Short mmCIF file of C-alpha atoms and ligand atoms in Angstrom, two decimals:
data_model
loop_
_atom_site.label_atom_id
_atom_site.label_comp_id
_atom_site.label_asym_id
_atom_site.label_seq_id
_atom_site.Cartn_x
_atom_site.Cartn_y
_atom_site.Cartn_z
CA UNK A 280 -22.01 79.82 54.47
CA UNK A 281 -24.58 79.03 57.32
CA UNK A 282 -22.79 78.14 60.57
CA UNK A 283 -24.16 74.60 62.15
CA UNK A 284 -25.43 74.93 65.37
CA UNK A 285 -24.33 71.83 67.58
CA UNK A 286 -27.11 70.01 66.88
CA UNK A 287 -26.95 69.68 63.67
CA UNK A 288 -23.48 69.22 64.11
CA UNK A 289 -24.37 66.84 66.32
CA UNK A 290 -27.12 64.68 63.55
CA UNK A 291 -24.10 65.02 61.30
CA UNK A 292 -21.88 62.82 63.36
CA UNK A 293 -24.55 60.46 64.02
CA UNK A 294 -25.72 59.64 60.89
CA UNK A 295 -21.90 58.49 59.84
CA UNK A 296 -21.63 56.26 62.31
CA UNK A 297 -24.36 54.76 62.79
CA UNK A 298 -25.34 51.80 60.83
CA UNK A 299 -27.75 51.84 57.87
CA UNK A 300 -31.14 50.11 59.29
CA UNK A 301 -32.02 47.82 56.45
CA UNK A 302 -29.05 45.27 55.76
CA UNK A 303 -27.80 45.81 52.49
CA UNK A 304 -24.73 43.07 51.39
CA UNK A 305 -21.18 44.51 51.69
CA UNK A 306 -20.14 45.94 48.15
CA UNK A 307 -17.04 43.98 49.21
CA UNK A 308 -16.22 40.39 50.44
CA UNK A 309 -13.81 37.94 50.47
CA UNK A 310 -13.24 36.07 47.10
CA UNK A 311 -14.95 32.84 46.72
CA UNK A 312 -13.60 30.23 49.16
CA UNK A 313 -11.29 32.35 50.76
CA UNK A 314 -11.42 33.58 54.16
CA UNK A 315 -10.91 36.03 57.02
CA UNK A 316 -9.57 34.66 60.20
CA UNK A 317 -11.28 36.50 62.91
CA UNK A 318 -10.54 37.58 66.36
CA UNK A 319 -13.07 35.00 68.08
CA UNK A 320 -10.55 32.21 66.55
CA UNK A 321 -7.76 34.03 67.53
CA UNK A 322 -7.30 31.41 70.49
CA UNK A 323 -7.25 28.06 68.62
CA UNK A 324 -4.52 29.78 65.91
CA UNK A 325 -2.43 31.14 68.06
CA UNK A 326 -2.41 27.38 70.36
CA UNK A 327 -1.65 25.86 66.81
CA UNK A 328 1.14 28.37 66.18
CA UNK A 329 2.48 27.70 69.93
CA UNK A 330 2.41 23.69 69.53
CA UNK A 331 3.54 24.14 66.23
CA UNK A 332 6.86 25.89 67.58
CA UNK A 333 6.85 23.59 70.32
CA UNK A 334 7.05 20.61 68.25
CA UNK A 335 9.52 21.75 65.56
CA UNK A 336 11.95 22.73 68.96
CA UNK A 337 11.40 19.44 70.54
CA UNK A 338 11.76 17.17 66.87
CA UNK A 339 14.67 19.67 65.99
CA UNK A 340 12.75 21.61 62.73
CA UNK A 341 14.27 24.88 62.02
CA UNK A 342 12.07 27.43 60.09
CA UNK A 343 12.04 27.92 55.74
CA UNK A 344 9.68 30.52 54.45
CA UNK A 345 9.08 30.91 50.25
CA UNK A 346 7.15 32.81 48.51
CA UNK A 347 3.94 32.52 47.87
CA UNK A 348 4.45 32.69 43.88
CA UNK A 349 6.19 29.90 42.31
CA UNK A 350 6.80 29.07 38.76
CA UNK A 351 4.00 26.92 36.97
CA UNK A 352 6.72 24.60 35.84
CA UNK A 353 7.72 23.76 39.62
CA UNK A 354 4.41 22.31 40.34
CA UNK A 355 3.68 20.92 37.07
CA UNK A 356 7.36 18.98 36.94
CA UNK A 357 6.70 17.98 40.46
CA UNK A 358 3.27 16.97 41.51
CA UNK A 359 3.02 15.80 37.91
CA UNK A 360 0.79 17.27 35.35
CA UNK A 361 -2.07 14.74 35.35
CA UNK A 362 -3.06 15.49 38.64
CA UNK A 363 -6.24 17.10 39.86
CA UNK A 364 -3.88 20.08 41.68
CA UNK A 365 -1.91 20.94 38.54
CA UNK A 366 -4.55 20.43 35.93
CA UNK A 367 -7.70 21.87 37.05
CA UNK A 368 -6.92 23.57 40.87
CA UNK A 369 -3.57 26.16 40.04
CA UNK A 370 -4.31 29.64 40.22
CA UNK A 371 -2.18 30.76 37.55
CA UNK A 372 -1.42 33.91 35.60
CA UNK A 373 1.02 35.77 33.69
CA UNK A 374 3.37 38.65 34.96
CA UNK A 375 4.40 41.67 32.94
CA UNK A 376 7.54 40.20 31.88
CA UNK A 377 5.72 36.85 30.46
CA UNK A 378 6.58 34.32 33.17
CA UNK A 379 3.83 32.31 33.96
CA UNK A 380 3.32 31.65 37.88
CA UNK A 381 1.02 30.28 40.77
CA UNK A 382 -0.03 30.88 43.89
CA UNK A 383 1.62 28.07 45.68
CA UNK A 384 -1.11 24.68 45.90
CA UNK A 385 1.79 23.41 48.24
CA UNK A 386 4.49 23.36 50.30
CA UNK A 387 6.57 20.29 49.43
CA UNK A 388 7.72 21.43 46.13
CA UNK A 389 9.14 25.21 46.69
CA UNK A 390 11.19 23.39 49.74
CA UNK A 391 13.07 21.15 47.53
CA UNK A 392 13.31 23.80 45.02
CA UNK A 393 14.85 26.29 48.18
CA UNK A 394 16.89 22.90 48.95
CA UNK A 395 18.54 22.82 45.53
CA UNK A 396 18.88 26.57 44.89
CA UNK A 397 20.53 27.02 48.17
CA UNK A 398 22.16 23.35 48.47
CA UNK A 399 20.95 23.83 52.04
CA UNK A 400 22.10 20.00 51.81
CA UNK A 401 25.59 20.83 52.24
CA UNK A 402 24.72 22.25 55.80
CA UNK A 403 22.91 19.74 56.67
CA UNK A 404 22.01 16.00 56.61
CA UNK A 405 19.33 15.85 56.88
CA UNK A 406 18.11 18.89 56.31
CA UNK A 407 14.89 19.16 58.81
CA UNK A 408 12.53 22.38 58.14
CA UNK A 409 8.82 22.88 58.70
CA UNK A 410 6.73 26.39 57.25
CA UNK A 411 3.39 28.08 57.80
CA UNK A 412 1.71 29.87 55.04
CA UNK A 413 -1.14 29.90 52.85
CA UNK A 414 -1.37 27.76 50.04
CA UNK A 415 -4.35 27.75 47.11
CA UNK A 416 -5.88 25.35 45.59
CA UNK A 417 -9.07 26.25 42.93
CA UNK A 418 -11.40 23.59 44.74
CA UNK A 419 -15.12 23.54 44.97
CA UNK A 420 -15.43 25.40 47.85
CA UNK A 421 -17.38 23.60 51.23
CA UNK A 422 -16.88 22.96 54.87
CA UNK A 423 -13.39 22.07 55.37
CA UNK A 424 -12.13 22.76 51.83
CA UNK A 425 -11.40 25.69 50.58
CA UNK A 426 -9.20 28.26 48.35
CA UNK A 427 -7.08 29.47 50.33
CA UNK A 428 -5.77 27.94 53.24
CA UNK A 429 -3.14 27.35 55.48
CA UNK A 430 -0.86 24.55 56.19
CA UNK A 431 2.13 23.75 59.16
CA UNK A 432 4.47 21.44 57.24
CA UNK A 433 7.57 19.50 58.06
CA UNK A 434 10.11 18.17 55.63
CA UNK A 435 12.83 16.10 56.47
CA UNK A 436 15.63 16.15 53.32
CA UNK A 437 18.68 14.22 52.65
CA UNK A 438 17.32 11.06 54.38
CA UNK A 439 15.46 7.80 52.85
CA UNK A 440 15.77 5.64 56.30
CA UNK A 441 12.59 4.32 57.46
CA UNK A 442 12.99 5.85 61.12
CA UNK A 443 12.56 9.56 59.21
CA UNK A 444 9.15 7.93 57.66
CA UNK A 445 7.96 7.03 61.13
CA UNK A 446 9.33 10.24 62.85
CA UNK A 447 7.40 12.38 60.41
CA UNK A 448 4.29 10.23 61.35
CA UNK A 449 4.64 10.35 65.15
CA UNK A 450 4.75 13.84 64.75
CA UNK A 451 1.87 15.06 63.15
CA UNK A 452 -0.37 12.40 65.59
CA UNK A 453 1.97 14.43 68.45
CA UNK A 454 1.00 17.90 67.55
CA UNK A 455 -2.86 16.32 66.97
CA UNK A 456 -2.12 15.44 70.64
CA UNK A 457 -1.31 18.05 71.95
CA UNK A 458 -4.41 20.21 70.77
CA UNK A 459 -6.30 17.92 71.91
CA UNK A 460 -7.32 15.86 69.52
CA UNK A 461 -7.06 12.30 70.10
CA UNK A 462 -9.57 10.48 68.65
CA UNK A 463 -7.28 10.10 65.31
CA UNK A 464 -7.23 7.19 62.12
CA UNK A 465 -3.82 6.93 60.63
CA UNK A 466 -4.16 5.28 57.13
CA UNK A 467 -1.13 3.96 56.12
CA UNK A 468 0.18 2.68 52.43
CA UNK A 469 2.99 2.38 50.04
CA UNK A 470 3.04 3.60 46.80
CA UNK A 471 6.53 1.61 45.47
CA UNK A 472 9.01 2.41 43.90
CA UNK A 473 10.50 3.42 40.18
CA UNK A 474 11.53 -0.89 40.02
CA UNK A 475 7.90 -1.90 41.54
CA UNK A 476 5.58 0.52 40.41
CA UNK A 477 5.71 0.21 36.59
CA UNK A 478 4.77 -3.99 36.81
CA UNK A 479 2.03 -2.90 39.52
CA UNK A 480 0.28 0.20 37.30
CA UNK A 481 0.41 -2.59 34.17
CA UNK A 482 -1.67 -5.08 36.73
CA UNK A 483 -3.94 -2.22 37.28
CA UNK A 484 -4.42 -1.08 33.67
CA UNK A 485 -4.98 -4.57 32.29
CA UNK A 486 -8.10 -5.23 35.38
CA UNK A 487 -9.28 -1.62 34.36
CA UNK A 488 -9.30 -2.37 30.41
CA UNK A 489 -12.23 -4.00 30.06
CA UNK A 490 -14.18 -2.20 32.80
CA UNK A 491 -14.12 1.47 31.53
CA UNK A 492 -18.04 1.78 30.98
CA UNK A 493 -18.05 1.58 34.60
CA UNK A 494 -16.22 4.56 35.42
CA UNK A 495 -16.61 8.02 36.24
CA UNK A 496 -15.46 10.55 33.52
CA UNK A 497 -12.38 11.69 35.81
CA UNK A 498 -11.73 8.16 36.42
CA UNK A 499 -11.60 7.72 32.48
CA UNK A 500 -8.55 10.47 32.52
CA UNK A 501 -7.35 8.90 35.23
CA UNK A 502 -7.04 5.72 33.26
CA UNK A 503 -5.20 7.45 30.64
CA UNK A 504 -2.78 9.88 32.65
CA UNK A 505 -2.44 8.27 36.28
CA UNK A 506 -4.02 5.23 36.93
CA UNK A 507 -3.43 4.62 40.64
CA UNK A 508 -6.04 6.95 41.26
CA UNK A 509 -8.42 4.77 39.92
CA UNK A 510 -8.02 3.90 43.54
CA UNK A 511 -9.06 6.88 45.83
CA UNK A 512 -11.84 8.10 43.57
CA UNK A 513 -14.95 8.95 45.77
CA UNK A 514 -17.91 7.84 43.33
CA UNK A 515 -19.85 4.62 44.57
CA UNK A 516 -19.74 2.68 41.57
CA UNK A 517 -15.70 3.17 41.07
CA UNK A 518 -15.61 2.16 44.78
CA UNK A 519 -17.41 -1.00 43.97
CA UNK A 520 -15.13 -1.33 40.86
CA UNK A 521 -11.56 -1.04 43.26
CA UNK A 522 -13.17 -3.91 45.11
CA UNK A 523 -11.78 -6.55 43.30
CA UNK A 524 -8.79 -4.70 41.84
CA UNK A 525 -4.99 -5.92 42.52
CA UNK A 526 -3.14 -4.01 45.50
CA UNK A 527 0.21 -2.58 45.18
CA UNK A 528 0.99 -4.62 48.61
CA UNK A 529 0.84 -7.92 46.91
CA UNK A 530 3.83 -6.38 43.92
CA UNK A 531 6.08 -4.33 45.94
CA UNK A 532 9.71 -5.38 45.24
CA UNK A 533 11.77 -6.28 47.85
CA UNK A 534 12.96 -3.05 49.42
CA UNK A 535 10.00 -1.27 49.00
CA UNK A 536 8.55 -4.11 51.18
CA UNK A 537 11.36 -3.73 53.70
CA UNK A 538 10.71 -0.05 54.18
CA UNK A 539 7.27 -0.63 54.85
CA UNK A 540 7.34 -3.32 57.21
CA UNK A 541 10.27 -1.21 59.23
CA UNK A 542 8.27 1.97 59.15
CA UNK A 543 5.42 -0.11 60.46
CA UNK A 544 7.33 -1.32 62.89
CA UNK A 545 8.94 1.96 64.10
CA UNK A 546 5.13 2.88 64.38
CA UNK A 547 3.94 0.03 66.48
CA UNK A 548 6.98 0.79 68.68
CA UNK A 549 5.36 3.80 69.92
CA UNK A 550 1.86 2.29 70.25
CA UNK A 551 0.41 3.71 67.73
CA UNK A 552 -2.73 1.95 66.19
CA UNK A 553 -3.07 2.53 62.08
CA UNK A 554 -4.90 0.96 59.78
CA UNK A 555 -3.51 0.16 56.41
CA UNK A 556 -5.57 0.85 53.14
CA UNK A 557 -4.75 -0.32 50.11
CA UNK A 558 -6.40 2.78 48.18
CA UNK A 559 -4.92 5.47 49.71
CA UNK A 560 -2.63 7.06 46.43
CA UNK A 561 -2.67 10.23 47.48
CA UNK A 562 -3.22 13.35 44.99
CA UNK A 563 0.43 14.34 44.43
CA UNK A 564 2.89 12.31 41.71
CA UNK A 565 5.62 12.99 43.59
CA UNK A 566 5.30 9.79 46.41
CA UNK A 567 7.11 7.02 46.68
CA UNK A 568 6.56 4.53 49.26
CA UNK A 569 5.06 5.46 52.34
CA UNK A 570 1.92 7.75 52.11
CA UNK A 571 -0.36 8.57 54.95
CA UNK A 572 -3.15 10.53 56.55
CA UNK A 573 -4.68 11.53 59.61
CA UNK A 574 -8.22 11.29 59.97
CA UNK A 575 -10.80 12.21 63.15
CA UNK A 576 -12.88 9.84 63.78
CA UNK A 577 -15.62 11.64 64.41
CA UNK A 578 -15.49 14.10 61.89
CA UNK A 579 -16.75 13.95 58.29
CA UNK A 580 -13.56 12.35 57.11
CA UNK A 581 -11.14 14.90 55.76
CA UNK A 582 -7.94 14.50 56.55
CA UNK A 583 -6.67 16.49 59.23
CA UNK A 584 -3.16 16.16 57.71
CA UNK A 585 -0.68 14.13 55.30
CA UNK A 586 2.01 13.60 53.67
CA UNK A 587 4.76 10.71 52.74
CA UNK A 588 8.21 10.24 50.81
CA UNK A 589 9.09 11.68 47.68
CA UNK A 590 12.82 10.12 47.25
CA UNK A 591 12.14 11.50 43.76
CA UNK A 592 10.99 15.07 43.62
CA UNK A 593 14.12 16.32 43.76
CA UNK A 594 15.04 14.88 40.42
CA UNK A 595 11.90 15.78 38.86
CA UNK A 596 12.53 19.53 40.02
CA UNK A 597 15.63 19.63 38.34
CA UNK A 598 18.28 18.72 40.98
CA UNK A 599 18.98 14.63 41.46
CA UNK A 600 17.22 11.94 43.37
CA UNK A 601 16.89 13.00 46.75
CA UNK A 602 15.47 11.45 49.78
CA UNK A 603 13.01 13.31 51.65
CA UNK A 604 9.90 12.65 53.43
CA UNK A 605 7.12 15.11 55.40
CA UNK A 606 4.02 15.94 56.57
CA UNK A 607 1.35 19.23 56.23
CA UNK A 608 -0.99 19.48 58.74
CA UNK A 609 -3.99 21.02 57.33
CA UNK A 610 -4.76 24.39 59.93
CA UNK A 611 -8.64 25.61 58.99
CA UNK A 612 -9.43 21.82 59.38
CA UNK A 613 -7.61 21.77 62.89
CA UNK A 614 -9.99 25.05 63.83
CA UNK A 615 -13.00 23.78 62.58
CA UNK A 616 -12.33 20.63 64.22
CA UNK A 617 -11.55 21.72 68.05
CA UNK A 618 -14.64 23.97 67.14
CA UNK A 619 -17.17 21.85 66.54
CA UNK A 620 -16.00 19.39 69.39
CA UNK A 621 -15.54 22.11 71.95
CA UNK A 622 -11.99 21.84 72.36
CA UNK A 623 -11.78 24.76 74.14
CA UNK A 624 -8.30 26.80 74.50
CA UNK A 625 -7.86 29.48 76.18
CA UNK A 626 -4.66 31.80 75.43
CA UNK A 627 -3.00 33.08 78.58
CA UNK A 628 -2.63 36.79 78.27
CA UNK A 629 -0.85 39.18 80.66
CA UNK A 630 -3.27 40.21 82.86
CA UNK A 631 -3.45 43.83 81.68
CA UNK A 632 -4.77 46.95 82.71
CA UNK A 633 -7.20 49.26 81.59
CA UNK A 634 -6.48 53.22 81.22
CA UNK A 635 -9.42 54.94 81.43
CA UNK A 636 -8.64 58.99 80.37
CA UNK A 637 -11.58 61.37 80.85
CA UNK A 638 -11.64 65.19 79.09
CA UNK A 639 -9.09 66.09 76.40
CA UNK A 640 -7.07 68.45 78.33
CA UNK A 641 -6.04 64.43 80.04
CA UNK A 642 -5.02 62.65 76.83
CA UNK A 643 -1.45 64.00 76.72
CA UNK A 644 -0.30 62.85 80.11
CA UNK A 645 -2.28 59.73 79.57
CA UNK A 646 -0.68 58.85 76.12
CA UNK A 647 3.07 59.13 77.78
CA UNK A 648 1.86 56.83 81.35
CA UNK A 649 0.53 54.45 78.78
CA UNK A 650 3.64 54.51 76.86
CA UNK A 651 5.35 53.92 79.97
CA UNK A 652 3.34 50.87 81.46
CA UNK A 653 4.19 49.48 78.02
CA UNK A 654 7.64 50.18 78.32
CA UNK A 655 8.01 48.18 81.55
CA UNK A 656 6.15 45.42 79.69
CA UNK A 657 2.25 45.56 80.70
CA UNK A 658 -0.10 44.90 78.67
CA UNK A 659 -2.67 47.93 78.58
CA UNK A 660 -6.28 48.40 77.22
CA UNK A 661 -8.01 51.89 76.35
CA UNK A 662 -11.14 53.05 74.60
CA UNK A 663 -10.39 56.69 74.28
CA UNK A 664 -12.92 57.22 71.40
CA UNK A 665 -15.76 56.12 74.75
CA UNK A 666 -15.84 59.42 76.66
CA UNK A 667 -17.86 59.00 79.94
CA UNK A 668 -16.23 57.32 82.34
CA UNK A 669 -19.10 54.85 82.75
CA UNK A 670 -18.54 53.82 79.57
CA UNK A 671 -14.77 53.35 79.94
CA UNK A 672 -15.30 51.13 83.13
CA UNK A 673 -18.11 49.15 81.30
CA UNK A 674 -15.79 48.26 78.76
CA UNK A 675 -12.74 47.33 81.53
CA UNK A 676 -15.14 45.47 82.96
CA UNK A 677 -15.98 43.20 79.06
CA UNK A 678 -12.36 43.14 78.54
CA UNK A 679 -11.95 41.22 82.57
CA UNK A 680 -8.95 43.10 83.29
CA UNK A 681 -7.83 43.19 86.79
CA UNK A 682 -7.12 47.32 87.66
CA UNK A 683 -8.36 50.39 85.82
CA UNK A 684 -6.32 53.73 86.18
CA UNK A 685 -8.29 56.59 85.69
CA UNK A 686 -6.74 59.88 84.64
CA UNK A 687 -9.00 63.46 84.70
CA UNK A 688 -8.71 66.94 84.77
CA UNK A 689 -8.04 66.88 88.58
CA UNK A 690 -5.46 64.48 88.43
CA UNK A 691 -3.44 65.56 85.78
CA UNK A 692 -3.25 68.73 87.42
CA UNK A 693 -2.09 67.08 90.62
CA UNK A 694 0.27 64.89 89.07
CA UNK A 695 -1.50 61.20 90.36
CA UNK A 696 -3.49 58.44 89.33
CA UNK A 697 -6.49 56.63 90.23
CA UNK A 698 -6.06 52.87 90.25
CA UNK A 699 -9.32 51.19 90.65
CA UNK A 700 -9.34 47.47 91.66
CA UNK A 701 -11.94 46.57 89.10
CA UNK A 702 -12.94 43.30 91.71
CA UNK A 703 -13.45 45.54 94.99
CA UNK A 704 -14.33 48.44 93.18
CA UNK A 705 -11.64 50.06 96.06
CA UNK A 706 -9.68 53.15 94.29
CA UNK A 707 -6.79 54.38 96.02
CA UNK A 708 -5.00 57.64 94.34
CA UNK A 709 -0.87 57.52 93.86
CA UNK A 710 1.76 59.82 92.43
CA UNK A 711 1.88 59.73 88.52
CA UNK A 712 6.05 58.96 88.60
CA UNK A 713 5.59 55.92 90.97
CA UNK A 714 2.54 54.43 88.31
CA UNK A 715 4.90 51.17 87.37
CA UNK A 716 5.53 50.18 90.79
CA UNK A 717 2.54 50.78 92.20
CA UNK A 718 0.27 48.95 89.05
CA UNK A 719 3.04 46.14 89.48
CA UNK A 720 2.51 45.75 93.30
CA UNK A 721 -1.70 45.57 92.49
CA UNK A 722 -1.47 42.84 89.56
CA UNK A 723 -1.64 39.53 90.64
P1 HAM B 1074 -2.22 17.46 50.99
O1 HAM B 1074 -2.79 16.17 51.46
O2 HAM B 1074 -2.63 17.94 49.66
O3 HAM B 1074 -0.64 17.28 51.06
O4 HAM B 1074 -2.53 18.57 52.04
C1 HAM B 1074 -2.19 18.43 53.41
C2 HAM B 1074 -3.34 18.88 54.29
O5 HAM B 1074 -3.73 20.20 53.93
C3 HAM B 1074 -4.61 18.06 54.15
O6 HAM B 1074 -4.55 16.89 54.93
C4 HAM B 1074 -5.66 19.03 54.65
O7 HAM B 1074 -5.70 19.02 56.06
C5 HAM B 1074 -5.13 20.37 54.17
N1 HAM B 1074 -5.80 20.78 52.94
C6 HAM B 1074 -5.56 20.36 51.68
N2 HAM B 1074 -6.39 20.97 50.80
C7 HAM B 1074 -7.20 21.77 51.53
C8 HAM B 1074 -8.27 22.68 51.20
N3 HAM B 1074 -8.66 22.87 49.96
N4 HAM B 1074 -8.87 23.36 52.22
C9 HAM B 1074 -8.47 23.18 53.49
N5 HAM B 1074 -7.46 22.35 53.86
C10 HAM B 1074 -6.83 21.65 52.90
C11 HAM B 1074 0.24 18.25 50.73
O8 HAM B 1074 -0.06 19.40 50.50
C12 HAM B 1074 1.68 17.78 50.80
N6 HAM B 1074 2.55 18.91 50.45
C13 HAM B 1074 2.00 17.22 52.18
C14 HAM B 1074 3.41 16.76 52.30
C15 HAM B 1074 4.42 17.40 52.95
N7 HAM B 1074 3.91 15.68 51.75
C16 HAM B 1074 5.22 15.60 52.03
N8 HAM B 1074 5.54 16.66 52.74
#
């Protein structure tokens, strides 16, 4: 076999790593309406993870985590089987043994199913637990809505008092708050009750009857399986149609009224501004009485989050009537958001130091220092696959760390190391042992 001279060799090694010059597609990408999250956005997650934890300290949230497959029957027993979510947006399938399951579309439902499983109940009353996962819904994909994406919930279970209603609310405009993002809409309603609802959804069907040729063909499902959605559908002419259209407000029963004027009460206490609307239904069976959402103002009008009480989800799940109520704070939407209005946060990082080895004969002893630093907690950069040490410094320089230690041929042999003071440009040599100390002393 002919032996390569180092050029060649050299050709060899270029040609795999450098990339092809006319721009041919990926072979593979990211399934339809799903998404990478990036390092450039790892800033705005991580402040959402942060706040997140902050909030579920400070309201007294402890963390559940379930899986991400559920059984089909969950979601179709609880968020009801004539909704949009269960009939046309579950990605389901069959396993090997003949169980049919989902990726989760939501969070609400596995938690009461963990809460009856595990009677967390008897631990405590109420239970109060908030998650972060993915959840996936088979939507048509567009800005702000997609396939998979991710959601910071908090229910509260064991507890129908208005006060938990509120609570729920004043968090999710908290944690808006403390991203940054102010300019907020709550929309507030009431859905009723098991005594109210029934007289109200007769109103609705009988001012519906003779109106059908007016609406949409979802709305003419709607009609059949779920008609309070006749209320939040998006088309103009249904819109014009809800116009005239009784409101729940006006047939609540008693209690359901008194748990909506306390809850809007608890609200105003904390000077919160919301404005109530009459067609908010939301698209999950399993409310009862309060629903809400939180919606920027200046933004194209999803909703950054919601949620509301489902006193009855635990019956419908299989256990008995429980009280619960929560909130999911929709995460993709919070990015996008603080994106597009420059909400700008910065994650502090350690200030870090760059290691900058030069020659092979250096990358043992520089492997074990960097260990080392590590050990003692400091956050250290490298780029051994760069081999000049102009190169190294250039990138020390990108990554705006403070010190670079540089480690040759010379120094290993000596035992020392060069720390450079990558604002000065000053380099002072010290003794290899003494490299935690002396890196400490230099960091600010
Ligand atoms: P949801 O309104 O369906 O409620 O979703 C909550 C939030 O998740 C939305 O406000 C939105 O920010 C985000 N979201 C929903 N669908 C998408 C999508 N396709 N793409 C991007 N973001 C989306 C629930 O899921 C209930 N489990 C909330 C709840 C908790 N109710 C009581 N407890």
């Amino acid at each position: 076999m002919p032996i390569k001279n180092s050029k060649q060799k050299k050709k060899k090694k270029d040609n795999i790593e450098k990339e092809p010059k006319e721009k041919k597609e990926p072979a593979f990408q990211t399934v339809r309406g799903m998404h990478d999250i990036l390092p450039k956005d790892e800033d705005r997650w991580k402040a959402i993870w942060n706040i997140g934890e902050k909030m579920s300290e400070l309201y007294d949230f402890s963390l559940i985590e379930t899986p991400i497959l559920e059984s089909a029957a969950l979601f179709e027993a609880g968020i009801g089987v004539g909704t949009d979510i269960v009939e046309k947006e579950m990605f389901s399938f069959k396993t090997k043994g003949d169980e049919v399951v989902v990726l989760r579309p939501e969070g609400t439902a596995p938690v009461m199913r963990s809460y009856i499983q595990h009677h967390l109940g008897r631990f405590s009353s109420p239970l109060k637990v908030y998650y972060v996962g993915q959840m996936f819904r088979y939507e048509k994909p567009q800005a702000g809505r997609y396939r998979a994406f991710h959601q910071w919930g908090f229910e509260t279970i064991g507890e129908g008092d208005p006060f938990y209603d509120a609570q729920t609310i004043l968090l999710a405009v908290n944690f808006l708050k403390e991203l940054g993002i102010k300019n907020v809409t709550l929309k507030i309603n009431t859905v009723g009750c098991r005594v109210c609802r029934p007289n109200y959804r007769k109103k609705l069907l009988a001012y519906y009857k003779g109106e059908k040729k007016h609406l949409c063909a979802d709305c003419l499902r709607r009609y059949e399986k779920n008609p309070m959605r006749l209320l939040d559908c998006k088309e103009e002419e249904c819109k014009k149609m809800r116009e005239d259209a009784p409101i729940i407000l006006d047939h609540l029963c008693q209690s359901c009224n008194g748990h909506m004027k306390e809850v809007l009460e608890l609200v105003e206490e904390n000077g919160l501004e919301y404005e109530p609307d009459p067609y908010l239904v939301r698209g999950l069976d399993y409310y009862n009485r309060t629903v809400f959402e939180l919606i920027a103002k200046d933004s194209a009008g999803f909703a950054l989050a919601g949620g509301g009480r489902y006193d009855y989800l635990g019956e419908l799940v299989g256990g008995r009537m429980i009280p619960a109520v929560g909130v999911s704070l929709g995460m993709e939407r919070l990015v996008e958001y603080m994106e597009e209005k420059k909400i700008f946060v910065k994650a502090k990082k350690k200030p870090g130091v760059f290691f900058v080895i030069i020659g092979d004969p250096a990358k043992k002893v520089g492997f074990r220092l960097i260990h080392k630093l590590r050990e003692s907690n400091m956050r250290v950069l490298e780029a051994v696959g760069k081999k000049s040490l102009k190169a190294q410094l250039k990138a020390a320089n990108r990554a705006g760390t403070e010190l670079a230690l540089m480690l040759g041929q010379k120094e290993c042999f000596e035992e020392t190391v060069i720390i450079r003071d990558m604002r000065t440009g000053v380099q002072e040599t010290v003794l290899a042992e003494k490299i935690i100390e002396e890196t400490k002393k230099r960091l600010r």
